[in-house]
Amino acid sequence: MQTATTDIEHVTVTDDPRAWSRARKWTVLATVSAASLIAGLGGNIYNPAIPDIQRELNASDGTMALSLSLYAIFQGGVPLLWSALSEFGGRKNVYLLSTALCLLGCIVAAVSKTIGVLVGMRCIQAIGCAPHPISGTATDLRGTSSPPASPLNRPSHPLLAPSAPVLGPSLGPIIGGALTDAFDWRATFWFLAAFVALVILAFLPFRDTFRRERSLTYQAALRRRRAQRDAKDSEASSATQQLTTAPPAASETATSSEEEEKRAEVAEQPARDVEKQEEAVSAGEVPAPLDVVKLSLADVNPLKPVWKVLRRTNNIAILVASGLTFGFIYCISYTCALTLSHSYGYSPMTIGLVLLSFGIGSLLGSLLGGRYSDYVFRNLKARNGGTGYPEMRLQSTLPFMPVLPLAIVGYGWVCEERVHVAAVCAMLFLSSFFDVCIYTSTLAYIVDANAGRSSPAVAMNSAFRGLAAFVGAEVAVPLQNAIGDGGSYSLWAGLILLSELLIVLVWWRGKAWRERWEQRERRTAGA
């Protein structure tokens, strides 16, 4: 009989996304991409209006910084919670519930009369839009584009490309500036509310794409339930035999004990690596339907896979580097709006136009950086006899490393010296382009280096990003007031240089670190 290799993400299921029509695939992808815009828009759309908000609500610089930093920390830390809830209620319900929370936050923020209410509603917005940029957490669309994405070909793939989340920060400032100039700052939240409502309506006709057959969490719970049931049946059978027959021989008792130990081992056996395991199956064979079990909190505990991600040295190093590169992006879009308002006297619309250069640089960095990362990986893989490994992709970041700190320092000092705004736009474009080129490859590495744990790995990347953005937003204005744009962004250039050294270290030593942990985990699983 002809056999084929498959893994858990490719087992046959009812209404398999791989069998969808092209129109349906792209409709789903377009809707999910639209949802991914919410987080970026929400984080940046009101930056040009910050001076107006301060005046109307009598808010201090610290309170305004808090509205940005809390948004970042909630958006970064909540995805793990949504991921656990999706195992209970399905991906679609998580999308609808979270997006409804975001809609509530937008509406109340639009009518808020005090800065405290506005800050609180910004937190609700962040919680609501948190699952959208992390598609693996919120939805199961494996195979919705053709050909399927391999673990080592992610950045330019339509589903996993970071283009949609980056497009939000690119468009947010210009939309926010235009709305604030035409109406007032509250119009930015009404715009967000209308956009979020459209996303909710688009999700309503969707069928839930959660598949028990493709859920490692569900299958692990199912194995435990079956092992417990078999153990109880074995105990009942043994008790019945003791009542009706003579005591078993010593050899039979030992055999029964060995069988129970094997069942216990099966119940505790960790889930197999979804992106590495291979299993021979008959071509066209449909697996038997899975038993229906009700998951408990213990079944979806996210802390264990998170610990398995964090204990690897290569992961910690790359997560810190990724957090710093994102923290810079978040911080500069905030302080630049203040500089353009206070030092250049620009209106919200003009501020949005200037920040558009930063958004365009980010968008181009996402698109071109991902493609260059693929190009470098393919060449290195070919030179290595057709064998590739995740650390190869990090080599694509090396050409951008020398120029990124220089662009950041250049931005700080052209603002400090009040140089013509054209120079500010040029430095914004260059710093965002080189930063996102590096960030795109580090994000791909985080996914590739954690095969089978990509969802908690991406969630931890979001948490590190949120923490870096939180700290950056909190210290941005005090630093700006104390040492100016030139001094504060010279410090940022130093932090980015540190992140680059961490990336180089992972490129150099990451393979050995990763393989050592993988071997240790295989020995533990086989023990």
XYZ file of C-alpha atoms in Angstrom:
527
model
C 0.000 0.000 0.000
C 1.334 3.440 -0.871
C 2.251 5.547 2.141
C 2.736 9.194 2.693
C 4.238 11.228 5.486
C 2.143 13.638 7.467
C 2.129 15.393 10.772
C -0.548 16.560 13.140
C -1.100 19.773 11.200
C -1.877 17.841 8.025
C -4.142 15.036 9.206
C -7.420 14.718 7.329
C -10.302 16.599 8.943
C -13.810 17.634 8.019
C -13.959 20.955 6.157
C -10.168 20.981 5.803
C -8.912 24.530 5.001
C -6.535 22.995 2.446
C -9.548 21.915 0.406
C -11.231 25.317 0.436
C -11.755 27.228 -2.767
C -9.256 29.961 -3.572
C -11.919 32.631 -3.075
C -12.785 31.334 0.386
C -9.132 31.129 1.392
C -8.440 34.710 0.426
C -11.650 35.930 2.053
C -10.569 34.409 5.350
C -7.037 35.744 4.980
C -8.296 39.224 4.139
C -10.559 39.257 7.204
C -7.822 38.020 9.540
C -5.409 40.571 8.059
C -7.967 43.334 8.602
C -8.251 42.252 12.247
C -4.458 42.394 12.513
C -4.599 46.078 11.592
C -6.546 46.906 14.756
C -3.608 46.586 17.157
C -1.318 48.798 15.082
C -3.995 51.391 14.399
C -5.031 51.506 18.034
C -1.468 52.017 19.194
C -0.613 54.842 16.795
C -3.728 56.558 15.473
C -3.971 59.087 18.282
C -0.265 59.942 18.578
C -0.687 63.118 16.444
C -3.537 64.152 18.756
C -1.593 63.761 22.023
C -1.038 67.536 22.499
C -4.760 68.191 21.942
C -5.729 65.458 24.419
C -3.355 66.895 27.029
C -4.906 70.335 26.720
C -8.546 69.221 26.752
C -8.275 66.650 29.545
C -5.619 68.542 31.510
C -3.306 65.532 31.427
C 0.371 65.496 32.367
C 3.154 64.083 30.228
C 3.416 61.147 32.639
C -0.275 60.298 32.334
C -0.134 60.440 28.550
C 2.931 58.176 28.615
C 0.955 55.794 30.847
C -1.835 55.595 28.251
C 0.746 54.350 25.751
C 2.803 52.118 28.035
C -0.185 50.303 29.550
C -1.559 49.708 26.072
C 1.750 48.063 25.125
C 2.071 45.888 28.237
C -1.525 44.611 28.064
C -1.294 43.927 24.357
C 1.944 42.026 24.910
C 0.984 39.987 27.954
C -2.621 38.948 27.268
C -2.192 36.649 24.196
C -1.327 33.661 26.415
C -4.693 34.040 28.169
C -6.580 34.241 24.868
C -4.668 31.206 23.623
C -5.846 29.157 26.611
C -9.432 30.375 26.219
C -9.434 29.407 22.541
C -8.974 25.769 23.551
C -12.189 25.971 25.577
C -14.392 27.988 23.288
C -12.794 27.808 19.848
C -10.943 30.344 17.722
C -13.997 32.130 16.359
C -15.487 32.799 19.774
C -12.170 34.182 21.009
C -12.036 36.505 18.028
C -15.609 37.711 18.592
C -15.238 38.163 22.353
C -11.896 39.960 22.145
C -12.986 42.205 19.284
C -16.191 43.092 21.142
C -14.064 44.162 24.135
C -11.977 46.311 21.824
C -15.141 47.890 20.403
C -16.363 48.692 23.927
C -13.035 50.311 24.773
C -13.105 52.453 21.618
C -16.655 53.727 22.219
C -16.122 54.615 25.887
C -12.750 56.245 25.079
C -14.460 58.399 22.452
C -16.869 59.853 25.018
C -14.501 59.952 28.012
C -14.398 63.184 30.012
C -11.344 62.445 32.161
C -7.876 61.138 31.429
C -8.366 58.285 33.920
C -11.279 56.876 31.924
C -9.300 57.262 28.708
C -6.315 55.360 30.122
C -8.604 52.596 31.396
C -10.322 52.244 28.047
C -6.938 52.109 26.306
C -6.219 49.054 28.455
C -9.528 47.458 27.423
C -8.669 48.173 23.787
C -5.290 46.483 24.190
C -6.795 43.392 25.819
C -9.366 43.158 23.040
C -6.961 43.459 20.128
C -4.173 41.355 21.706
C -4.916 38.042 19.902
C -5.211 39.546 16.418
C -1.522 39.982 15.473
C -0.743 36.431 16.637
C -2.725 34.357 14.157
C -1.501 31.075 15.613
C -3.060 32.028 18.953
C -6.410 33.179 17.661
C -7.198 31.109 14.604
C -6.314 27.846 12.911
C -5.911 28.584 9.214
C -3.247 26.027 8.385
C -3.187 25.496 4.710
C -5.364 28.404 3.707
C -2.889 29.476 1.056
C -1.049 27.474 -1.509
C 1.577 26.160 -1.319
C 1.710 25.552 2.424
C 4.352 27.449 4.373
C 7.262 25.402 5.603
C 8.736 26.248 9.003
C 11.787 27.738 7.295
C 9.921 29.854 4.752
C 7.817 32.217 6.780
C 8.511 35.927 6.328
C 7.218 36.338 2.802
C 4.393 33.813 3.128
C 0.984 35.490 2.771
C -0.451 34.168 6.035
C 2.497 34.724 8.330
C 4.006 37.856 6.787
C 4.092 40.749 9.242
C 2.874 43.153 6.571
C -0.672 43.511 7.916
C 0.343 44.313 11.532
C 2.962 46.775 10.228
C 0.434 48.473 7.952
C -1.552 49.667 10.996
C 1.317 51.741 12.456
C 2.060 52.993 8.936
C -1.460 54.304 8.311
C -2.377 55.202 11.901
C -0.582 58.569 12.193
C -1.847 59.985 8.883
C -5.429 58.843 9.561
C -5.268 60.162 13.128
C -3.825 63.483 12.034
C -6.441 63.977 9.343
C -9.332 63.110 11.682
C -8.012 65.324 14.468
C -7.590 68.304 12.124
C -11.011 67.806 10.518
C -12.918 67.069 13.740
C -11.114 66.461 17.050
C -9.157 63.726 18.843
C -12.351 61.837 19.718
C -12.893 61.146 16.012
C -9.895 58.799 16.059
C -11.694 56.502 18.503
C -14.982 56.701 16.587
C -13.068 55.688 13.456
C -11.532 52.751 15.316
C -14.962 51.751 16.657
C -16.429 51.708 13.148
C -13.500 49.671 11.795
C -13.697 47.165 14.665
C -17.469 46.808 14.160
C -16.903 45.959 10.485
C -14.373 43.296 11.506
C -16.921 41.764 13.894
C -19.531 41.627 11.137
C -17.003 39.986 8.826
C -16.286 37.278 11.422
C -19.936 36.401 12.101
C -20.489 34.126 9.068
C -17.222 32.244 9.652
C -17.235 28.657 10.795
C -14.878 27.903 13.673
C -11.637 26.503 12.265
C -10.633 24.754 15.504
C -9.912 21.067 14.777
C -9.634 18.555 17.616
C -7.573 16.343 15.322
C -4.983 19.132 14.929
C -4.870 20.332 18.526
C -1.942 19.019 20.555
C -3.635 20.235 23.732
C -6.804 18.317 22.946
C -4.930 15.150 21.959
C -2.801 15.244 25.110
C -5.968 15.563 27.214
C -7.562 12.737 25.244
C -4.575 10.461 25.911
C -4.789 11.177 29.615
C -8.530 10.471 29.728
C -8.107 7.213 27.818
C -5.250 6.108 30.089
C -7.354 6.885 33.177
C -10.319 5.008 31.729
C -8.183 1.996 30.813
C -6.659 1.967 34.283
C -10.119 1.968 35.884
C -11.313 -0.813 33.560
C -8.229 -2.829 34.399
C -8.821 -2.390 38.123
C -12.475 -3.406 37.771
C -11.521 -6.433 35.697
C -8.881 -7.468 38.218
C -11.351 -7.156 41.094
C -13.914 -9.290 39.237
C -11.318 -11.954 38.503
C -10.233 -12.066 42.157
C -13.841 -12.739 43.206
C -14.494 -15.451 40.629
C -11.125 -17.152 40.176
C -8.139 -18.210 42.132
C -5.372 -15.700 42.851
C -3.251 -15.080 39.766
C 0.209 -16.453 39.427
C 3.155 -14.200 40.251
C 4.067 -13.896 36.567
C 0.525 -12.689 35.687
C 0.609 -10.112 38.494
C 3.935 -8.784 37.246
C 2.583 -8.578 33.687
C -0.487 -6.644 34.873
C 1.729 -4.260 36.824
C 3.917 -3.665 33.783
C 0.846 -2.914 31.643
C -0.405 -0.325 34.163
C 3.018 1.336 34.237
C 2.997 1.552 30.426
C -0.458 3.147 30.487
C 0.760 5.714 32.992
C 3.760 6.479 30.789
C 1.473 7.026 27.787
C -0.697 9.409 29.809
C 2.296 11.492 30.876
C 4.053 11.373 27.503
C 4.589 14.898 26.160
C 2.921 15.943 22.942
C 4.967 15.245 19.843
C 6.658 17.985 17.918
C 4.047 19.105 15.422
C 6.575 20.412 12.923
C 9.097 17.575 13.124
C 7.192 14.374 13.796
C 6.573 12.065 10.850
C 4.085 9.255 10.788
C 3.368 6.743 8.060
C -0.266 6.749 7.019
C -2.124 5.299 4.116
C -2.735 7.698 1.269
C -6.241 9.084 1.549
C -6.832 7.365 4.885
C -9.225 9.216 7.181
C -8.487 8.866 10.901
C -11.160 7.580 13.240
C -13.203 10.303 14.929
C -11.773 11.475 18.242
C -13.626 11.004 21.491
C -15.255 14.141 22.823
C -13.713 15.267 26.116
C -14.212 18.457 28.087
C -10.974 20.313 28.627
C -10.080 21.597 32.083
C -7.793 24.416 33.161
C -5.039 21.873 33.809
C -5.248 20.754 30.165
C -4.626 24.244 28.764
C -2.127 25.540 31.320
C 0.123 27.823 29.217
C 2.934 28.064 31.774
C 4.602 24.750 30.972
C 5.231 25.419 27.254
C 6.283 28.983 28.136
C 8.893 27.639 30.536
C 10.170 25.288 27.848
C 10.645 28.314 25.580
C 12.296 30.528 28.184
C 14.785 27.972 29.499
C 16.658 27.878 26.171
C 19.603 30.277 26.043
C 19.121 31.066 22.351
C 15.483 31.988 22.965
C 16.240 34.372 25.828
C 18.927 36.153 23.803
C 16.776 36.577 20.690
C 13.671 37.581 22.694
C 15.612 40.367 24.439
C 16.963 41.547 21.077
C 13.489 41.430 19.518
C 11.994 43.343 22.441
C 14.573 46.130 22.173
C 14.105 46.565 18.422
C 10.333 46.824 18.859
C 10.632 49.077 21.907
C 12.542 51.589 19.793
C 9.776 51.612 17.155
C 7.104 52.211 19.781
C 9.064 54.933 21.588
C 10.088 57.002 18.562
C 6.558 57.307 17.176
C 5.480 58.820 20.522
C 8.335 61.236 21.135
C 8.443 62.352 17.503
C 4.838 63.558 17.749
C 5.763 65.623 20.812
C 8.872 67.051 19.154
C 7.001 68.033 16.003
C 4.275 69.700 18.047
C 6.393 71.551 20.620
C 9.558 72.350 18.646
C 8.241 72.641 15.084
C 4.726 73.866 15.886
C 3.059 71.412 13.515
C -0.651 70.573 13.438
C -1.867 66.975 13.955
C -2.319 66.537 10.188
C 1.235 67.671 9.477
C 2.558 65.454 12.262
C 0.770 62.520 10.665
C 2.333 63.293 7.299
C 5.828 63.397 8.796
C 5.256 60.131 10.684
C 4.075 58.574 7.437
C 7.744 58.401 6.403
C 8.356 56.200 9.440
C 5.392 53.998 8.520
C 6.518 53.615 4.912
C 9.984 52.610 6.101
C 8.458 49.997 8.421
C 6.235 48.592 5.670
C 9.079 48.348 3.148
C 11.332 46.840 5.801
C 8.739 44.161 6.473
C 8.255 43.271 2.794
C 11.831 43.571 1.532
C 13.427 42.315 4.730
C 11.364 39.138 4.619
C 12.232 38.460 1.006
C 15.917 39.137 1.598
C 15.798 36.780 4.582
C 14.348 34.049 2.326
C 17.017 34.735 -0.306
C 19.883 34.449 2.177
C 18.457 31.295 3.708
C 18.019 29.581 0.342
C 21.612 30.369 -0.682
C 23.090 29.145 2.595
C 20.963 26.017 2.493
C 22.146 25.240 -1.057
C 25.776 25.692 -0.022
C 25.198 23.345 2.906
C 24.124 20.465 0.676
C 20.412 21.192 0.860
C 20.288 21.159 4.666
C 19.110 24.268 6.456
C 18.711 25.284 10.089
C 17.039 28.313 11.703
C 20.214 30.233 12.585
C 21.044 30.600 8.894
C 18.278 33.157 8.574
C 19.921 35.509 11.070
C 22.788 36.111 8.673
C 20.396 38.286 6.666
C 20.448 40.831 9.510
C 24.210 41.484 9.325
C 24.205 44.083 6.485
C 21.675 46.264 8.344
C 23.443 46.257 11.700
C 26.144 48.919 11.123
C 23.746 51.507 9.683
C 20.817 51.206 12.103
C 22.539 52.787 15.157
C 23.891 55.557 12.897
C 20.382 56.315 11.589
C 19.028 56.444 15.159
C 21.754 58.824 16.324
C 21.184 60.898 13.194
C 17.461 61.186 13.934
C 18.083 62.302 17.495
C 20.510 65.043 16.581
C 18.612 66.464 13.603
C 15.661 66.875 15.989
C 17.921 68.316 18.671
C 19.349 70.911 16.282
C 15.934 71.671 14.712
C 17.177 70.800 11.226
C 14.752 71.068 8.297
C 11.923 68.543 8.521
C 13.117 66.805 5.344
C 16.127 65.534 7.321
C 13.777 64.326 10.084
C 11.706 62.408 7.504
C 14.843 60.848 6.001
C 16.132 59.672 9.394
C 12.690 58.338 10.352
C 12.509 56.348 7.130
C 16.014 54.909 7.419
C 15.781 53.985 11.095
C 12.395 52.266 10.675
C 13.444 50.449 7.496
C 16.637 48.971 8.960
C 15.001 48.216 12.314
C 12.095 46.288 10.795
C 14.418 44.415 8.387
C 16.210 43.062 11.458
C 13.022 42.490 13.446
C 11.409 40.471 10.640
C 14.248 37.949 10.604
C 14.344 37.633 14.397
C 10.599 36.946 14.472
C 11.019 34.238 11.824
C 13.871 32.733 13.822
C 11.746 32.625 16.994
C 9.125 30.573 15.131
C 11.598 28.292 13.318
C 13.765 27.587 16.365
C 10.748 26.490 18.423
C 9.155 23.920 16.153
C 6.113 22.499 17.872
C 5.993 25.417 20.312
C 5.629 28.283 17.862
C 2.453 29.646 19.526
C 3.945 30.091 23.045
C 7.191 31.304 21.453
C 5.390 34.041 19.514
C 3.322 34.881 22.596
C 6.528 35.303 24.623
C 7.940 37.487 21.878
C 4.808 39.629 22.216
C 5.336 39.792 25.999
C 8.968 40.901 25.624
C 7.880 43.480 23.044
C 5.192 44.788 25.373
C 7.587 45.021 28.312
C 10.187 46.910 26.260
C 7.538 49.266 24.861
C 6.127 49.824 28.367
C 9.503 50.834 29.788
C 10.379 52.879 26.684
C 7.147 54.869 26.780
C 7.452 55.522 30.535
C 11.011 56.916 30.367
C 10.732 58.603 26.951
C 9.482 62.037 28.042
C 11.632 62.307 31.203
C 14.708 61.471 29.118
C 13.648 63.867 26.391
C 13.215 66.671 28.921
C 16.478 65.879 30.699
C 18.965 65.272 27.868
C 17.038 66.158 24.713
C 16.352 64.090 21.596
C 20.050 63.861 20.772
C 21.012 62.349 24.114
C 17.992 60.045 24.470
C 18.361 58.564 20.998
C 22.101 58.165 21.459
C 21.129 55.947 24.411
C 18.670 54.102 22.183
C 21.433 53.556 19.626
C 23.468 51.917 22.388
C 20.570 49.611 23.288
C 20.069 48.686 19.641
C 23.795 47.937 19.395
C 23.379 45.589 22.363
C 20.478 43.856 20.625
C 22.587 43.432 17.502
C 25.371 41.820 19.533
C 22.828 39.377 20.973
C 21.625 38.500 17.462
C 25.212 37.928 16.309
C 25.789 35.717 19.359
C 22.731 33.603 18.512
C 23.827 33.430 14.856
C 27.229 32.169 16.019
C 26.329 29.909 18.975
C 22.556 29.463 18.756
C 22.633 26.190 16.811
C 24.735 24.472 19.472
C 22.563 25.837 22.300
C 19.343 24.848 20.584
C 20.485 21.327 19.672
C 21.757 20.698 23.205
C 18.334 21.527 24.616
C 16.551 19.469 21.954
C 18.694 16.440 22.800
C 18.014 16.911 26.509
C 14.271 17.125 25.873
C 14.337 13.993 23.705
C 16.175 12.090 26.452
C 13.636 13.286 29.023
C 10.719 12.262 26.790
C 12.247 8.831 26.178
C 13.091 8.187 29.818
